[in-house]
PDB file of C-alpha atoms in Angstrom:
ATOM      1  CA  UNK A 466      -0.004  -0.022   0.047  1.00  0.00           C
ATOM      2  CA  UNK A 467       1.352   3.356  -1.038  1.00  0.00           C
ATOM      3  CA  UNK A 468       1.532   6.398   1.438  1.00  0.00           C
ATOM      4  CA  UNK A 469      -1.242   7.991  -0.376  1.00  0.00           C
ATOM      5  CA  UNK A 470      -3.421   4.846  -0.146  1.00  0.00           C
ATOM      6  CA  UNK A 471      -2.707   4.645   3.584  1.00  0.00           C
ATOM      7  CA  UNK A 472      -3.720   8.154   4.077  1.00  0.00           C
ATOM      8  CA  UNK A 473      -6.903   7.747   2.201  1.00  0.00           C
ATOM      9  CA  UNK A 474      -7.698   4.502   4.140  1.00  0.00           C
ATOM     10  CA  UNK A 475      -7.050   6.338   7.447  1.00  0.00           C
ATOM     11  CA  UNK A 476      -9.255   9.248   6.432  1.00  0.00           C
ATOM     12  CA  UNK A 477     -12.113   6.907   5.450  1.00  0.00           C
ATOM     13  CA  UNK A 478     -11.706   5.107   8.806  1.00  0.00           C
ATOM     14  CA  UNK A 479     -11.829   8.262  10.828  1.00  0.00           C
ATOM     15  CA  UNK A 480     -14.864   9.605   8.804  1.00  0.00           C
ATOM     16  CA  UNK A 481     -16.795   6.329   9.266  1.00  0.00           C
ATOM     17  CA  UNK A 482     -16.030   6.376  13.011  1.00  0.00           C
ATOM     18  CA  UNK A 483     -17.038  10.056  13.204  1.00  0.00           C
ATOM     19  CA  UNK A 484     -20.367   9.270  11.595  1.00  0.00           C
ATOM     20  CA  UNK A 485     -21.067   6.478  14.068  1.00  0.00           C
ATOM     21  CA  UNK A 486     -19.993   8.550  17.130  1.00  0.00           C
ATOM     22  CA  UNK A 487     -21.936  11.686  16.129  1.00  0.00           C
ATOM     23  CA  UNK A 488     -25.061   9.612  15.366  1.00  0.00           C
ATOM     24  CA  UNK A 489     -24.801   7.942  18.827  1.00  0.00           C
ATOM     25  CA  UNK A 490     -24.048  10.854  21.137  1.00  0.00           C
ATOM     26  CA  UNK A 491     -24.806  13.981  19.100  1.00  0.00           C
ATOM     27  CA  UNK A 492     -22.415  16.744  17.954  1.00  0.00           C
ATOM     28  CA  UNK A 493     -22.567  18.752  21.102  1.00  0.00           C
ATOM     29  CA  UNK A 494     -21.218  15.919  23.156  1.00  0.00           C
ATOM     30  CA  UNK A 495     -18.679  14.603  20.738  1.00  0.00           C
ATOM     31  CA  UNK A 496     -15.000  14.809  21.669  1.00  0.00           C
ATOM     32  CA  UNK A 497     -12.091  14.317  19.199  1.00  0.00           C
ATOM     33  CA  UNK A 498     -10.725  11.649  21.576  1.00  0.00           C
ATOM     34  CA  UNK A 499     -13.867   9.669  21.271  1.00  0.00           C
ATOM     35  CA  UNK A 500     -13.596   9.528  17.460  1.00  0.00           C
ATOM     36  CA  UNK A 501      -9.949   8.655  17.613  1.00  0.00           C
ATOM     37  CA  UNK A 502     -10.548   5.722  19.913  1.00  0.00           C
ATOM     38  CA  UNK A 503     -13.419   4.533  17.791  1.00  0.00           C
ATOM     39  CA  UNK A 504     -11.352   4.703  14.671  1.00  0.00           C
ATOM     40  CA  UNK A 505      -8.330   3.081  16.346  1.00  0.00           C
ATOM     41  CA  UNK A 506      -5.974   6.004  15.669  1.00  0.00           C
ATOM     42  CA  UNK A 507      -4.074   8.395  17.914  1.00  0.00           C
ATOM     43  CA  UNK A 508      -5.697  11.754  18.760  1.00  0.00           C
ATOM     44  CA  UNK A 509      -2.625  13.411  17.183  1.00  0.00           C
ATOM     45  CA  UNK A 510      -3.290  11.573  13.926  1.00  0.00           C
ATOM     46  CA  UNK A 511      -6.937  12.601  14.042  1.00  0.00           C
ATOM     47  CA  UNK A 512      -5.914  16.261  14.476  1.00  0.00           C
ATOM     48  CA  UNK A 513      -3.484  15.899  11.615  1.00  0.00           C
ATOM     49  CA  UNK A 514      -6.473  15.126   9.305  1.00  0.00           C
ATOM     50  CA  UNK A 515      -9.060  17.206  10.932  1.00  0.00           C
ATOM     51  CA  UNK A 516      -7.923  20.085  13.142  1.00  0.00           C
ATOM     52  CA  UNK A 517     -11.424  21.062  14.443  1.00  0.00           C
ATOM     53  CA  UNK A 518     -14.723  19.309  15.383  1.00  0.00           C
ATOM     54  CA  UNK A 519     -16.468  21.544  12.791  1.00  0.00           C
ATOM     55  CA  UNK A 520     -14.250  20.321   9.943  1.00  0.00           C
ATOM     56  CA  UNK A 521     -14.665  16.664  10.986  1.00  0.00           C
ATOM     57  CA  UNK A 522     -18.547  17.047  11.195  1.00  0.00           C
ATOM     58  CA  UNK A 523     -18.644  18.668   7.655  1.00  0.00           C
ATOM     59  CA  UNK A 524     -16.460  15.967   6.187  1.00  0.00           C
ATOM     60  CA  UNK A 525     -18.456  13.240   7.930  1.00  0.00           C
ATOM     61  CA  UNK A 526     -21.769  14.520   6.537  1.00  0.00           C
ATOM     62  CA  UNK A 527     -20.287  14.694   3.051  1.00  0.00           C
ATOM     63  CA  UNK A 528     -18.750  11.226   3.439  1.00  0.00           C
ATOM     64  CA  UNK A 529     -22.201   9.779   4.615  1.00  0.00           C
ATOM     65  CA  UNK A 530     -23.947  11.351   1.601  1.00  0.00           C
ATOM     66  CA  UNK A 531     -21.367  10.095  -0.890  1.00  0.00           C
ATOM     67  CA  UNK A 532     -21.453   6.413   0.421  1.00  0.00           C
ATOM     68  CA  UNK A 533     -25.228   6.289  -0.178  1.00  0.00           C
ATOM     69  CA  UNK A 534     -25.018   7.663  -3.680  1.00  0.00           C
ATOM     70  CA  UNK A 535     -22.216   5.385  -4.701  1.00  0.00           C
ATOM     71  CA  UNK A 536     -24.149   2.240  -3.652  1.00  0.00           C
ATOM     72  CA  UNK A 537     -27.214   3.240  -5.639  1.00  0.00           C
ATOM     73  CA  UNK A 538     -25.221   3.792  -8.874  1.00  0.00           C
ATOM     74  CA  UNK A 539     -24.100   0.152  -9.177  1.00  0.00           C
ATOM     75  CA  UNK A 540     -26.309  -0.700 -12.099  1.00  0.00           C
ATOM     76  CA  UNK A 541     -28.021   2.627 -12.893  1.00  0.00           C
ATOM     77  CA  UNK A 542     -27.536   2.134 -16.626  1.00  0.00           C
ATOM     78  CA  UNK A 543     -29.347  -1.169 -16.966  1.00  0.00           C
ATOM     79  CA  UNK A 544     -32.643  -0.694 -14.814  1.00  0.00           C
ATOM     80  CA  UNK A 545     -35.692   1.391 -15.499  1.00  0.00           C
ATOM     81  CA  UNK A 546     -35.758   5.012 -14.323  1.00  0.00           C
ATOM     82  CA  UNK A 547     -38.741   4.165 -12.031  1.00  0.00           C
ATOM     83  CA  UNK A 548     -36.569   1.667 -10.209  1.00  0.00           C
ATOM     84  CA  UNK A 549     -33.640   4.146  -9.872  1.00  0.00           C
ATOM     85  CA  UNK A 550     -36.116   6.867  -8.559  1.00  0.00           C
ATOM     86  CA  UNK A 551     -37.663   4.362  -6.203  1.00  0.00           C
ATOM     87  CA  UNK A 552     -34.214   3.335  -4.921  1.00  0.00           C
ATOM     88  CA  UNK A 553     -33.301   6.971  -4.259  1.00  0.00           C
ATOM     89  CA  UNK A 554     -36.564   7.662  -2.452  1.00  0.00           C
ATOM     90  CA  UNK A 555     -35.959   4.543  -0.245  1.00  0.00           C
ATOM     91  CA  UNK A 556     -32.443   5.700   0.485  1.00  0.00           C
ATOM     92  CA  UNK A 557     -33.819   9.044   1.573  1.00  0.00           C
ATOM     93  CA  UNK A 558     -35.927   7.307   4.365  1.00  0.00           C
ATOM     94  CA  UNK A 559     -34.556   5.591   7.432  1.00  0.00           C
ATOM     95  CA  UNK A 560     -35.145   2.092   6.064  1.00  0.00           C
ATOM     96  CA  UNK A 561     -32.241   0.205   7.568  1.00  0.00           C
ATOM     97  CA  UNK A 562     -29.713   0.711  10.485  1.00  0.00           C
ATOM     98  CA  UNK A 563     -27.169   2.501   8.266  1.00  0.00           C
ATOM     99  CA  UNK A 564     -29.770   4.862   6.912  1.00  0.00           C
ATOM    100  CA  UNK A 565     -31.118   5.489  10.402  1.00  0.00           C
ATOM    101  CA  UNK A 566     -27.560   6.560  11.338  1.00  0.00           C
ATOM    102  CA  UNK A 567     -27.483   8.986   8.333  1.00  0.00           C
ATOM    103  CA  UNK A 568     -30.790  10.338   9.543  1.00  0.00           C
ATOM    104  CA  UNK A 569     -29.411  11.034  12.988  1.00  0.00           C
ATOM    105  CA  UNK A 570     -26.601  12.935  11.275  1.00  0.00           C
ATOM    106  CA  UNK A 571     -29.032  14.915   9.170  1.00  0.00           C
ATOM    107  CA  UNK A 572     -30.988  15.791  12.323  1.00  0.00           C
ATOM    108  CA  UNK A 573     -27.814  16.979  13.969  1.00  0.00           C
ATOM    109  CA  UNK A 574     -27.139  19.076  10.928  1.00  0.00           C
ATOM    110  CA  UNK A 575     -30.583  20.656  10.931  1.00  0.00           C
ATOM    111  CA  UNK A 576     -30.252  21.670  14.638  1.00  0.00           C
ATOM    112  CA  UNK A 577     -26.799  23.149  14.046  1.00  0.00           C
ATOM    113  CA  UNK A 578     -27.906  24.951  10.870  1.00  0.00           C
ATOM    114  CA  UNK A 579     -30.469  26.942  12.872  1.00  0.00           C
ATOM    115  CA  UNK A 580     -27.716  28.609  14.815  1.00  0.00           C
ATOM    116  CA  UNK A 581     -24.472  28.239  12.714  1.00  0.00           C
ATOM    117  CA  UNK A 582     -23.969  29.801   9.282  1.00  0.00           C
ATOM    118  CA  UNK A 583     -21.403  27.317   8.210  1.00  0.00           C
ATOM    119  CA  UNK A 584     -23.742  24.494   9.033  1.00  0.00           C
ATOM    120  CA  UNK A 585     -26.566  26.228   7.271  1.00  0.00           C
ATOM    121  CA  UNK A 586     -24.458  26.481   4.029  1.00  0.00           C
ATOM    122  CA  UNK A 587     -23.573  22.811   4.245  1.00  0.00           C
ATOM    123  CA  UNK A 588     -27.200  21.818   4.752  1.00  0.00           C
ATOM    124  CA  UNK A 589     -28.293  23.916   1.750  1.00  0.00           C
ATOM    125  CA  UNK A 590     -25.379  22.532  -0.313  1.00  0.00           C
ATOM    126  CA  UNK A 591     -26.236  18.912   0.516  1.00  0.00           C
ATOM    127  CA  UNK A 592     -29.991  19.571  -0.293  1.00  0.00           C
ATOM    128  CA  UNK A 593     -28.839  20.975  -3.657  1.00  0.00           C
ATOM    129  CA  UNK A 594     -27.035  17.643  -4.291  1.00  0.00           C
ATOM    130  CA  UNK A 595     -30.089  15.672  -3.153  1.00  0.00           C
ATOM    131  CA  UNK A 596     -32.263  17.840  -5.520  1.00  0.00           C
ATOM    132  CA  UNK A 597     -29.884  17.088  -8.383  1.00  0.00           C
ATOM    133  CA  UNK A 598     -29.846  13.372  -7.613  1.00  0.00           C
ATOM    134  CA  UNK A 599     -33.636  13.048  -7.554  1.00  0.00           C
ATOM    135  CA  UNK A 600     -33.924  15.425 -10.572  1.00  0.00           C
ATOM    136  CA  UNK A 601     -31.368  13.357 -12.519  1.00  0.00           C
ATOM    137  CA  UNK A 602     -33.563  10.202 -12.130  1.00  0.00           C
ATOM    138  CA  UNK A 603     -36.646  12.190 -13.125  1.00  0.00           C
ATOM    139  CA  UNK A 604     -34.895  13.607 -16.277  1.00  0.00           C
ATOM    140  CA  UNK A 605     -33.750  10.147 -17.262  1.00  0.00           C
ATOM    141  CA  UNK A 606     -37.352   8.922 -17.124  1.00  0.00           C
ATOM    142  CA  UNK A 607     -38.718  11.828 -19.042  1.00  0.00           C
ATOM    143  CA  UNK A 608     -36.016  11.685 -21.690  1.00  0.00           C
ATOM    144  CA  UNK A 609     -36.616   7.949 -22.246  1.00  0.00           C
ATOM    145  CA  UNK A 610     -40.350   8.341 -22.400  1.00  0.00           C
ATOM    146  CA  UNK A 611     -40.822   6.287 -19.263  1.00  0.00           C
ATOM    147  CA  UNK A 612     -42.132   9.319 -17.343  1.00  0.00           C
ATOM    148  CA  UNK A 613     -44.522  11.911 -18.633  1.00  0.00           C
ATOM    149  CA  UNK A 614     -43.045  15.455 -19.096  1.00  0.00           C
ATOM    150  CA  UNK A 615     -43.141  17.283 -15.750  1.00  0.00           C
ATOM    151  CA  UNK A 616     -41.564  20.205 -13.904  1.00  0.00           C
ATOM    152  CA  UNK A 617     -38.531  18.403 -12.722  1.00  0.00           C
ATOM    153  CA  UNK A 618     -37.467  21.021 -10.183  1.00  0.00           C
ATOM    154  CA  UNK A 619     -40.797  21.203  -8.609  1.00  0.00           C
ATOM    155  CA  UNK A 620     -41.318  17.487  -8.558  1.00  0.00           C
ATOM    156  CA  UNK A 621     -37.753  16.950  -6.999  1.00  0.00           C
ATOM    157  CA  UNK A 622     -38.555  19.534  -4.271  1.00  0.00           C
ATOM    158  CA  UNK A 623     -41.947  17.899  -3.549  1.00  0.00           C
ATOM    159  CA  UNK A 624     -40.331  14.442  -3.239  1.00  0.00           C
ATOM    160  CA  UNK A 625     -37.559  15.648  -0.926  1.00  0.00           C
ATOM    161  CA  UNK A 626     -40.097  17.453   1.254  1.00  0.00           C
ATOM    162  CA  UNK A 627     -42.231  14.291   1.463  1.00  0.00           C
ATOM    163  CA  UNK A 628     -39.283  12.159   2.309  1.00  0.00           C
ATOM    164  CA  UNK A 629     -38.197  14.598   5.118  1.00  0.00           C
ATOM    165  CA  UNK A 630     -41.722  14.588   6.569  1.00  0.00           C
ATOM    166  CA  UNK A 631     -42.319  10.901   6.498  1.00  0.00           C
ATOM    167  CA  UNK A 632     -38.688  10.224   7.582  1.00  0.00           C
ATOM    168  CA  UNK A 633     -39.095  12.295  10.690  1.00  0.00           C
ATOM    169  CA  UNK A 634     -42.269  10.190  11.658  1.00  0.00           C
ATOM    170  CA  UNK A 635     -40.402   6.983  10.981  1.00  0.00           C
ATOM    171  CA  UNK A 636     -37.497   8.069  13.120  1.00  0.00           C
ATOM    172  CA  UNK A 637     -39.888   8.776  15.929  1.00  0.00           C
ATOM    173  CA  UNK A 638     -41.431   5.270  15.477  1.00  0.00           C
ATOM    174  CA  UNK A 639     -44.796   6.940  15.145  1.00  0.00           C
ATOM    175  CA  UNK A 640     -47.247   4.008  15.153  1.00  0.00           C
ATOM    176  CA  UNK A 641     -49.487   5.744  12.624  1.00  0.00           C
ATOM    177  CA  UNK A 642     -46.738   5.599   9.984  1.00  0.00           C
ATOM    178  CA  UNK A 643     -44.755   2.588   8.759  1.00  0.00           C
ATOM    179  CA  UNK A 644     -42.310   2.252   5.849  1.00  0.00           C
ATOM    180  CA  UNK A 645     -44.726   0.658   3.479  1.00  0.00           C
ATOM    181  CA  UNK A 646     -47.270   3.390   4.053  1.00  0.00           C
ATOM    182  CA  UNK A 647     -44.676   6.109   3.657  1.00  0.00           C
ATOM    183  CA  UNK A 648     -43.393   4.771   0.424  1.00  0.00           C
ATOM    184  CA  UNK A 649     -46.874   4.233  -0.919  1.00  0.00           C
ATOM    185  CA  UNK A 650     -47.869   7.788  -0.017  1.00  0.00           C
ATOM    186  CA  UNK A 651     -44.735   9.368  -1.526  1.00  0.00           C
ATOM    187  CA  UNK A 652     -44.918   7.447  -4.753  1.00  0.00           C
ATOM    188  CA  UNK A 653     -48.659   7.811  -5.027  1.00  0.00           C
ATOM    189  CA  UNK A 654     -48.393  11.560  -4.773  1.00  0.00           C
ATOM    190  CA  UNK A 655     -46.293  11.784  -7.934  1.00  0.00           C
ATOM    191  CA  UNK A 656     -47.320   8.651  -9.919  1.00  0.00           C
ATOM    192  CA  UNK A 657     -50.106  10.579 -11.756  1.00  0.00           C
ATOM    193  CA  UNK A 658     -47.718  13.446 -12.640  1.00  0.00           C
ATOM    194  CA  UNK A 659     -45.179  10.947 -13.976  1.00  0.00           C
ATOM    195  CA  UNK A 660     -47.755   8.797 -15.727  1.00  0.00           C
ATOM    196  CA  UNK A 661     -46.727   5.556 -14.010  1.00  0.00           C
ATOM    197  CA  UNK A 662     -48.468   2.928 -11.867  1.00  0.00           C
ATOM    198  CA  UNK A 663     -49.348   4.112  -8.321  1.00  0.00           C
ATOM    199  CA  UNK A 664     -47.614   1.122  -6.635  1.00  0.00           C
ATOM    200  CA  UNK A 665     -44.174   1.694  -5.332  1.00  0.00           C
ATOM    201  CA  UNK A 666     -41.709  -0.202  -7.670  1.00  0.00           C
ATOM    202  CA  UNK A 667     -39.910  -3.362  -6.473  1.00  0.00           C
ATOM    203  CA  UNK A 668     -36.285  -2.260  -5.859  1.00  0.00           C
TER     204      UNK A 668
END
């Protein structure tokens, strides 16, 4: 392994550990030492890569988002646009332990963004990326004729808002909302606009 590869591997390990620790205890309680211990590195090495908690938090959020996006692109060129869109929407909900961890990170970001300008800019930037992610799937479906022509920006915004709203209810374990109901409601809201069947696609 080259020095560059070791450096990249160490950063990845630190960022994964940071995501886990922040999700578990919250940003306000996190200490750099806790992340270093969880990652199996020295505090000095952690500070070499990330000299402040704020920088570590920003990188951890970006890392978490990128990991989810990479996984969903594995066969994007060989499946219908409806399946890609459904996968994205499912990934935007707390559907498994890893995504619930991502949601805890998002909730930490929302709270910080209300009081911190840097966190606010990060949140807006990540939402822009999510908007482009959803919009890309919609555009693919429209261009291929699988979806009816629609206002891609407005539809993307609506889908993100629905995922946020239902996601919060799922994170709260609200007995009135379960995953199947959430997915059905989200998909059903835009199915007529897209000209597709109202049932959530098998992903």
